[in-house]
Coordinates of C-alpha atoms and ligand atoms in Angstrom, one line a residue:
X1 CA 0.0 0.0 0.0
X2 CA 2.9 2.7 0.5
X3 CA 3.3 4.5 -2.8
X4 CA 5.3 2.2 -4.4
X5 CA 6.7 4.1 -6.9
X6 CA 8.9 6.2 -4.1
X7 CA 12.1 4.7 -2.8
X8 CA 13.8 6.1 0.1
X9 CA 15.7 9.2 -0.5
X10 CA 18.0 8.4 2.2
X11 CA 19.0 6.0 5.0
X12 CA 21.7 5.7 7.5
X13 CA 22.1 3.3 10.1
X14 CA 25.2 3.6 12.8
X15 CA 26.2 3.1 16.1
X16 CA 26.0 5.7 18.8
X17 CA 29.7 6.5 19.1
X18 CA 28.6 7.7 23.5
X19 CA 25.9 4.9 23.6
X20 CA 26.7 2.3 21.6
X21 CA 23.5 1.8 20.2
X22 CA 22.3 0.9 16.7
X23 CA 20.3 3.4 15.2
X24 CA 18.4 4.7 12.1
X25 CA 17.4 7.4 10.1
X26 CA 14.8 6.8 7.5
X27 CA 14.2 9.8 5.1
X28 CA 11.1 8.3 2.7
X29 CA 10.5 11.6 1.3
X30 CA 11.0 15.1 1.4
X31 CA 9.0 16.2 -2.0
X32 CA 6.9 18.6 0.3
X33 CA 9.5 19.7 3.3
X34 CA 11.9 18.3 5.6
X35 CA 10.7 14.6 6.8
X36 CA 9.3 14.6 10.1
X37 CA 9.2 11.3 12.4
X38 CA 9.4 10.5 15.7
X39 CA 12.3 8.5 17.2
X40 CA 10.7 4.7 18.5
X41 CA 13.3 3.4 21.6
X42 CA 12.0 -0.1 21.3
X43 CA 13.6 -3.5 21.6
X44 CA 14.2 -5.8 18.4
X45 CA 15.6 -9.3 18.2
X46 CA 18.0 -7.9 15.8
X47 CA 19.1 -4.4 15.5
X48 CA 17.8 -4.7 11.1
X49 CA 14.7 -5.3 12.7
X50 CA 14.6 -1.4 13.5
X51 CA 16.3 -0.5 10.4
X52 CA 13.3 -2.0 8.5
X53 CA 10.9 -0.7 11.2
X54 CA 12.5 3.0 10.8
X55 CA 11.9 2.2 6.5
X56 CA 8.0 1.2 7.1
X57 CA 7.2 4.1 9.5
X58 CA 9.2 6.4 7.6
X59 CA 6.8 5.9 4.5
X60 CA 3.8 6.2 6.5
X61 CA 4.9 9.6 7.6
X62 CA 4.7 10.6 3.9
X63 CA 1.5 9.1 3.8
X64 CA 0.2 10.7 6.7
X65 CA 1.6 14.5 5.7
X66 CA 0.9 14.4 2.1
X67 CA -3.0 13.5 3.2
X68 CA -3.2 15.6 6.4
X69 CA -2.0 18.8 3.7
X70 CA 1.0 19.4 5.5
X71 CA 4.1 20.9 4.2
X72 CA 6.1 18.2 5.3
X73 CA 8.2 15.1 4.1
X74 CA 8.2 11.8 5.8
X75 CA 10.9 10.4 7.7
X76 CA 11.6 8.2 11.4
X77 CA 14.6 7.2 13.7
X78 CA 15.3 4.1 15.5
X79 CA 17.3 3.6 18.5
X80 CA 17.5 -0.6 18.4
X81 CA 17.4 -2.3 22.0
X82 CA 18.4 -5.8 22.3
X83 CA 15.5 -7.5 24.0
X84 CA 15.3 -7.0 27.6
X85 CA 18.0 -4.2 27.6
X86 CA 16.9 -1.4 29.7
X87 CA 18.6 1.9 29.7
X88 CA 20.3 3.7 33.1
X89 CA 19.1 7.3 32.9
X90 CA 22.7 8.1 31.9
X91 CA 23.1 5.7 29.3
X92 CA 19.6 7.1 27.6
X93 CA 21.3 10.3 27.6
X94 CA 23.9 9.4 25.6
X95 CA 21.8 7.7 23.6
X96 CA 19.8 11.1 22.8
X97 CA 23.2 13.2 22.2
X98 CA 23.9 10.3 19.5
X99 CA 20.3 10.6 17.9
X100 CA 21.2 14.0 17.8
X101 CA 24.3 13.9 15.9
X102 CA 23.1 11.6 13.4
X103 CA 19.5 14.1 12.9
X104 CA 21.8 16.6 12.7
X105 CA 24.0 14.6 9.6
X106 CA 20.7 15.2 7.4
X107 CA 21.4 18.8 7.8
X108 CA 17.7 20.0 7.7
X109 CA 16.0 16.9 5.7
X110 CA 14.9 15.4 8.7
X111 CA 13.1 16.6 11.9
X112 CA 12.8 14.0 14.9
X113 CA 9.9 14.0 17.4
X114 CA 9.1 12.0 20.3
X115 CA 7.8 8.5 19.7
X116 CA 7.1 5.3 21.3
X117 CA 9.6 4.6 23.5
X118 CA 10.8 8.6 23.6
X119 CA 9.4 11.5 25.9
X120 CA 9.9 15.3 25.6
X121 CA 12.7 15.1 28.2
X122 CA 14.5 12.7 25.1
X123 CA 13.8 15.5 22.9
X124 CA 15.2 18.2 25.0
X125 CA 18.2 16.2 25.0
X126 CA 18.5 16.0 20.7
X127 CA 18.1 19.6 20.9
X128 CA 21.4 19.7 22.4
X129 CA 23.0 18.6 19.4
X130 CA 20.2 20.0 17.0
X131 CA 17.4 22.2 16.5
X132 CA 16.0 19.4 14.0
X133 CA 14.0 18.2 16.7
X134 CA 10.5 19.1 17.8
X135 CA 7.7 17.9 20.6
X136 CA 9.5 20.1 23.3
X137 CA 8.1 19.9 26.8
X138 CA 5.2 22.9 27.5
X139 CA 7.4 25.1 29.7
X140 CA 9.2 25.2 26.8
X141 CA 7.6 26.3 24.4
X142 CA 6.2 23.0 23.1
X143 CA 2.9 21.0 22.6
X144 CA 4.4 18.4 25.6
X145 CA 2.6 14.9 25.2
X146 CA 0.8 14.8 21.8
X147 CA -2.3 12.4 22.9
X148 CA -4.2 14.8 23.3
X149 CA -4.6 16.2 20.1
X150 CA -4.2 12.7 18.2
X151 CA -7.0 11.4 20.5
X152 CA -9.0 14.7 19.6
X153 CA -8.1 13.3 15.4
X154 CA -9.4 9.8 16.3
X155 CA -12.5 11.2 17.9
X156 CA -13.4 13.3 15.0
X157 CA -12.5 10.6 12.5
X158 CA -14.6 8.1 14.8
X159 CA -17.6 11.1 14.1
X160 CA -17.2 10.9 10.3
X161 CA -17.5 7.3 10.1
X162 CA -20.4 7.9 12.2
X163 CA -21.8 9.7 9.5
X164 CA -20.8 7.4 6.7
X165 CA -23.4 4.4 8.8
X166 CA -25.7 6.4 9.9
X167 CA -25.4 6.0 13.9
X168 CA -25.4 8.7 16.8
X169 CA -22.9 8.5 19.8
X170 CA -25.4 7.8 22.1
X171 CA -26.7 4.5 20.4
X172 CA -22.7 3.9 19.4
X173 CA -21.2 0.4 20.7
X174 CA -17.7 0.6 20.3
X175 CA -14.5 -1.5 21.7
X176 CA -11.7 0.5 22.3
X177 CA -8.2 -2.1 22.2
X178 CA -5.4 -0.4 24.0
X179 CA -6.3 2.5 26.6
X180 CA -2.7 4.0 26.5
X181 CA -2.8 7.6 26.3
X182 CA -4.5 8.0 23.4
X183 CA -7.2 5.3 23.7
X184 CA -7.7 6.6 27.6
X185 CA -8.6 9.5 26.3
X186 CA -10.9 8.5 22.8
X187 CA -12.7 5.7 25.8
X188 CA -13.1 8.8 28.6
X189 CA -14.8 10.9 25.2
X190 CA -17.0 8.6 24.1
X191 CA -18.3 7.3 27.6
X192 CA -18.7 11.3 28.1
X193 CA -21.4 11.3 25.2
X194 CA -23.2 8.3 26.1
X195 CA -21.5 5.3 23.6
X196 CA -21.9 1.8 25.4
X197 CA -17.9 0.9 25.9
X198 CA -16.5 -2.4 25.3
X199 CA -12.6 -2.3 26.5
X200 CA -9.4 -4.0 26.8
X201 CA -5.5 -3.7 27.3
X202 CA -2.5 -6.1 28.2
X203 CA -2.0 -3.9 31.4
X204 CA -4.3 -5.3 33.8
X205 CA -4.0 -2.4 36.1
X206 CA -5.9 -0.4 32.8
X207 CA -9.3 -2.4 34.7
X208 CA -9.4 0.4 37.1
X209 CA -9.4 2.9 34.7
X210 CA -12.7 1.0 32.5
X211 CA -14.5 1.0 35.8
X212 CA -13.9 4.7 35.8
X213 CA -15.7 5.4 33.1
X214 CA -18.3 2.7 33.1
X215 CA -16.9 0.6 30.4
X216 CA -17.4 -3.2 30.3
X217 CA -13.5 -4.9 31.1
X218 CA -13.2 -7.9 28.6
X219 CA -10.4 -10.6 27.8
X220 CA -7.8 -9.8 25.1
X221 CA -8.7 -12.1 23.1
X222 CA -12.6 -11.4 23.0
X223 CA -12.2 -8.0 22.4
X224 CA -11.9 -9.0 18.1
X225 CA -15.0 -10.8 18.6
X226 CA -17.2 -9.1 20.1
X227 CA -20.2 -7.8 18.1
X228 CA -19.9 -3.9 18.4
X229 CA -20.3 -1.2 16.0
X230 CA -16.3 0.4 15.8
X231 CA -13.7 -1.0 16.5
X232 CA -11.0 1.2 17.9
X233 CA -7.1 -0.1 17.7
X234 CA -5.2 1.5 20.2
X235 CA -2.6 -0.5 21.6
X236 CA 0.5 -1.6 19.0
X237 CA 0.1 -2.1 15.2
X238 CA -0.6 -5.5 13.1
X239 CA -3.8 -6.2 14.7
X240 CA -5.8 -6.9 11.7
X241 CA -4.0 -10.1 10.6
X242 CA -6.5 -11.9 8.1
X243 CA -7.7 -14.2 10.8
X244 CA -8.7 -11.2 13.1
X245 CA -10.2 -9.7 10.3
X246 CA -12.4 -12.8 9.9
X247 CA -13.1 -12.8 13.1
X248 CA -14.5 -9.2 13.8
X249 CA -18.5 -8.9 14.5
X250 CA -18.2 -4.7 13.6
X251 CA -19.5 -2.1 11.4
X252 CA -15.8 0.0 11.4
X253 CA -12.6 -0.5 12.5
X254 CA -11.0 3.4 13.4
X255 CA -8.3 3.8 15.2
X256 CA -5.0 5.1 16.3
X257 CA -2.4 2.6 16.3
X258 CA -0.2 2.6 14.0
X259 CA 0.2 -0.1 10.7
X260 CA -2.7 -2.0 12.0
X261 CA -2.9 -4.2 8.9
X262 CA -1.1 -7.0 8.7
X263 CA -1.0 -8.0 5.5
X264 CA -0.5 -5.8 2.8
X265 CA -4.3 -6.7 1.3
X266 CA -5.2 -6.0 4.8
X267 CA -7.4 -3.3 3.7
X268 CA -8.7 -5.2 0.8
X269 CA -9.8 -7.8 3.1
X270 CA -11.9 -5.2 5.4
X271 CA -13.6 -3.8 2.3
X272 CA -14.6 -7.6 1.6
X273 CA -16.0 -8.2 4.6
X274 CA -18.1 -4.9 4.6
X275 CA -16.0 -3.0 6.9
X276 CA -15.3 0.3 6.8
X277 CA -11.5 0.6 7.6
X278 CA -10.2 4.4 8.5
X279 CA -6.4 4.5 7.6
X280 CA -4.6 4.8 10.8
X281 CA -2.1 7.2 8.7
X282 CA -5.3 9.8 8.5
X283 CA -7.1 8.9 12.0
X284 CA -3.4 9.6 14.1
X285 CA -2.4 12.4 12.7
X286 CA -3.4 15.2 15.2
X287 CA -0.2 14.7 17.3
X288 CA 2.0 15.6 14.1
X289 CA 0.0 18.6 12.7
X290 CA -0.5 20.1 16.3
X291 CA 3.5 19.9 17.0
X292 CA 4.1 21.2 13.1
X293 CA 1.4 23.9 13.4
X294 CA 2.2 25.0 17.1
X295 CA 5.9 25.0 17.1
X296 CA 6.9 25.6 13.5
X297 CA 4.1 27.7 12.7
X298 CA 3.4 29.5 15.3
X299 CA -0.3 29.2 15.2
X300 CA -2.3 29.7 18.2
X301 CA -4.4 27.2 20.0
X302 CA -7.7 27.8 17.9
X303 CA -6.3 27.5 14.5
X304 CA -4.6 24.8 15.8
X305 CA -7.9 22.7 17.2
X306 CA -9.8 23.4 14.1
X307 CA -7.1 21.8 12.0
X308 CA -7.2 18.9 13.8
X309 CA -10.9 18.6 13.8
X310 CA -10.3 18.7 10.3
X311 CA -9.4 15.5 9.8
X312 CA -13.2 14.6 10.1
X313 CA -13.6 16.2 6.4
X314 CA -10.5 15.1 5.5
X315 CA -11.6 11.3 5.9
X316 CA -15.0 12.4 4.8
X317 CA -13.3 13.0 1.4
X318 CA -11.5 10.0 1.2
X319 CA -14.8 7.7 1.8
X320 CA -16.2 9.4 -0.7
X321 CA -13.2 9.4 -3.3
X322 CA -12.9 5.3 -2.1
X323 CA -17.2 5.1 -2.8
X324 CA -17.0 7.9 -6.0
X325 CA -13.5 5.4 -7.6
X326 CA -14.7 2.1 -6.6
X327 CA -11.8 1.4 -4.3
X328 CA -10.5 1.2 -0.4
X329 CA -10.1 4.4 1.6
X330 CA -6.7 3.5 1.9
X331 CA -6.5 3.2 -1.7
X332 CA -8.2 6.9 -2.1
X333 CA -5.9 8.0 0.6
X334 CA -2.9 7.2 -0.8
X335 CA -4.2 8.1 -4.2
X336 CA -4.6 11.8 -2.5
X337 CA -1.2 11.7 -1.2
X338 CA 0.7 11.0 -4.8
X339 CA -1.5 13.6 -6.0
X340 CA 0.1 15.9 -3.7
X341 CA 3.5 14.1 -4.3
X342 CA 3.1 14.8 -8.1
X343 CA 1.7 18.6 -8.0
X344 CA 5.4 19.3 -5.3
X345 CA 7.2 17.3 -8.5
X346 CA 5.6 19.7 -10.8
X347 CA 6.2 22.6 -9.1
X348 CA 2.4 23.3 -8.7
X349 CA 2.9 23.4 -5.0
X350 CA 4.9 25.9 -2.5
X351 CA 8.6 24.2 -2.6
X352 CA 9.8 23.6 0.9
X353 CA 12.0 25.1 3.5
X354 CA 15.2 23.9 4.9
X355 CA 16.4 21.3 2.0
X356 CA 17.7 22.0 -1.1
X357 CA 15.9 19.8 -4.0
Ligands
NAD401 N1 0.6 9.2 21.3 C1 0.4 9.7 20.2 O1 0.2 10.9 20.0 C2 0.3 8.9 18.9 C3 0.3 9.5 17.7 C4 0.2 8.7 16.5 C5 0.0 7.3 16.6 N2 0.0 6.7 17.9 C6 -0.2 5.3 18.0 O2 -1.4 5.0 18.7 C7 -1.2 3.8 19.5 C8 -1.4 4.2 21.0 O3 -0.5 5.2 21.4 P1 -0.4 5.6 22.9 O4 0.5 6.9 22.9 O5 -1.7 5.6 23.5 O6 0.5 4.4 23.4 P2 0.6 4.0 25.0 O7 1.8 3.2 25.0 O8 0.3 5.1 25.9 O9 -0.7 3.0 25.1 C9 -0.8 1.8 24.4 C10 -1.7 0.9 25.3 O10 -2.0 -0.3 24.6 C11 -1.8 -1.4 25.3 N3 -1.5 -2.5 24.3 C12 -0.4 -2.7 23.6 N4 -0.6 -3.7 22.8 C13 -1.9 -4.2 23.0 C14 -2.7 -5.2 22.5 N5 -2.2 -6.0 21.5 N6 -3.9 -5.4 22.9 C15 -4.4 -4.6 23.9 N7 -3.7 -3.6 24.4 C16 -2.5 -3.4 24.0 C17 -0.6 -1.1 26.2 O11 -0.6 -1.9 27.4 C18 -0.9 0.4 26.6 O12 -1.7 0.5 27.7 C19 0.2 3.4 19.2 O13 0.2 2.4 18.1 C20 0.9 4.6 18.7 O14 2.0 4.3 17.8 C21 0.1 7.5 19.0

């Protein structure tokens, strides 16, 4: 599914010559601005694993600009863990000054962010070594934890698919997998207006927090099956394997986590079964555009909201390009996004800042 007629434009793994760590830095594309990725700290069985992790997200990210009308190119880091490996505070730190050397090798294609794994104090750190780093704590000029405005995107995607079938979020049944910090939040919204919540995590203690807000607590492996009316996906990617998909007893599967398909037909499969599949690309995107348009554009918090809420209408114009083309939204997504890709080519769109072409 990820515009297969764009290779990388450029990717360098190394070792972190303080930490000692293998790292990446995967630029997909920077067509419409310097790439923009957050940095995952995340355990692999071999440190390739991340290198091919830092490839995958890294063309997401072009996805996920070119369609949320952003500016931007798409790029990721990696820091590789061996499994198990845990980081002293000190260690981490080193490990940061070393992401920040390498970001700082790209000289202005790529911008780094915090990820999973990575925290605004992690930034802070990168910034020591580069400004091509963004996702800076409040006090400091930042949008600190960017949940909240990728839950706010989830919720009003979850209101345009709403739309799409016809329900209302009082009548809604929905099952909410994952209630990190960005399903938490989505769950807590949704109870608020009245939906009937089905949830899970692999965090036990999460229970507490679905008695909270009045949700029904159900096993892991129930939550798939369950018939509900959306499914959201908040926990890690790959979810929707074609056996899952088989499985599901929903109207609409929209969610945050990223690369929930497994399979590559993932979304073909969804479409087969009469599911309405949101691309997670489009649906997490509020994080990105609220650290792009607050602390590179200045914008203030108003602007800001009502961009995010614009990725309602933004997914409202994919369903209907994926209904108006006879296709998948994730096909009329990424349709949108080499439009965009093409018109930068051309020169039909406002060149970007900070890279040469
Ligand atoms: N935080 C953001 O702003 C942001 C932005 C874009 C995309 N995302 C994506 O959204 C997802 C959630 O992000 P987050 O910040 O809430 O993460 P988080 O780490 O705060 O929460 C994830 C939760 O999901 C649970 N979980 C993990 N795998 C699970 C599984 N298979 N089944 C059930 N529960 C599972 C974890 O125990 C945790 O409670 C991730 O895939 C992330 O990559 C987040």
């Amino acid at each position: 599914m990820m515009l297969p007629t764009l290779a990388h434009e450029r990717v360098v793994s190394t070792v972190g010559r303080r930490s000692g760590l293998p790292m990446t830095v995967a630029v997909h594309s920077t067509a419409l601005g310097t790439a923009l990725g957050g940095c995952r700290l995340w355990s692999y069985e071999q440190w390739g694993d991340g290198l091919a992790d830092a490839m995958r997200l890294s063309a997401a990210m072009t996805l996920k600009c070119a369609v949320a009308g952003l500016a931007t190119g798409g790029g990721k880091s990696v820091i590789a863990l061996r499994p198990g490996q845990v980081l002293t505070p000190e260690e981490r730190r080193k490990a940061f000054l070393d992401l920040g050397d390498l970001v700082e090798s790209f000289e202005g294609a790529y911008r780094t962010a915090e990820d999973v794994g990575t925290s605004t104090a992690d930034i802070l750190v990168v910034r020591e070594r580069t400004e091509y780093a963004i996702g800076l704590p409040a006090d400091r000029g930042g949008i600190g934890e960017p949940a909240a405005p990728t839950a706010a995107g989830v919720y009003a995607s979850v209101q345009t698919t709403l739309d799409r079938l016809g329900l209302e979020t009082a009548d809604l049944r929905v099952t909410v997998i994952g209630l990190g910090q960005v399903g938490s939040r989505v769950a807590q919204a949704l109870a608020d207006e009245g939906a009937a919540l089905t949830v899970t995590d692999l965090d036990p203690a999460r229970r507490a927090f679905a008695e909270k807000i009045g949700a029904e607590w159900v096993p892991l492996a129930d939550a798939m099956t369950r018939p509900t009316d959306v499914v959201v996906p908040a926990g890690v990617g790959g979810l929707l394997t074609a056996e899952a998909i088989a499985a599901l007893d929903c109207k609409a599967v929209v969610g945050p986590a990223n690369n929930q398909l497994a399979d590559a037909d993932g979304d073909e499969q969804l479409a087969e079964r009469g599911i309405l599949w949101a691309p997670d690309f489009v649906v997490n995107a509020g994080g990105a555009l609220a650290a792009i348009l607050t602390e590179l554009e200045g914008l203030p918090p108003a602007e800001v909201d009502a961009r995010i809420a614009g990725i309602g209408r933004t997914l409202a114009d994919i369903y209907d390009t994926a209904s108006a083309d006879g296709v998948t939204p994730q096909q009329a997504a990424v349709r949108i996004a080499e439009r965009r890709l093409a018109d930068a080519a051309s020169g039909a769109l406002p060149v970007m800042q900070g890279v040469e072409s």
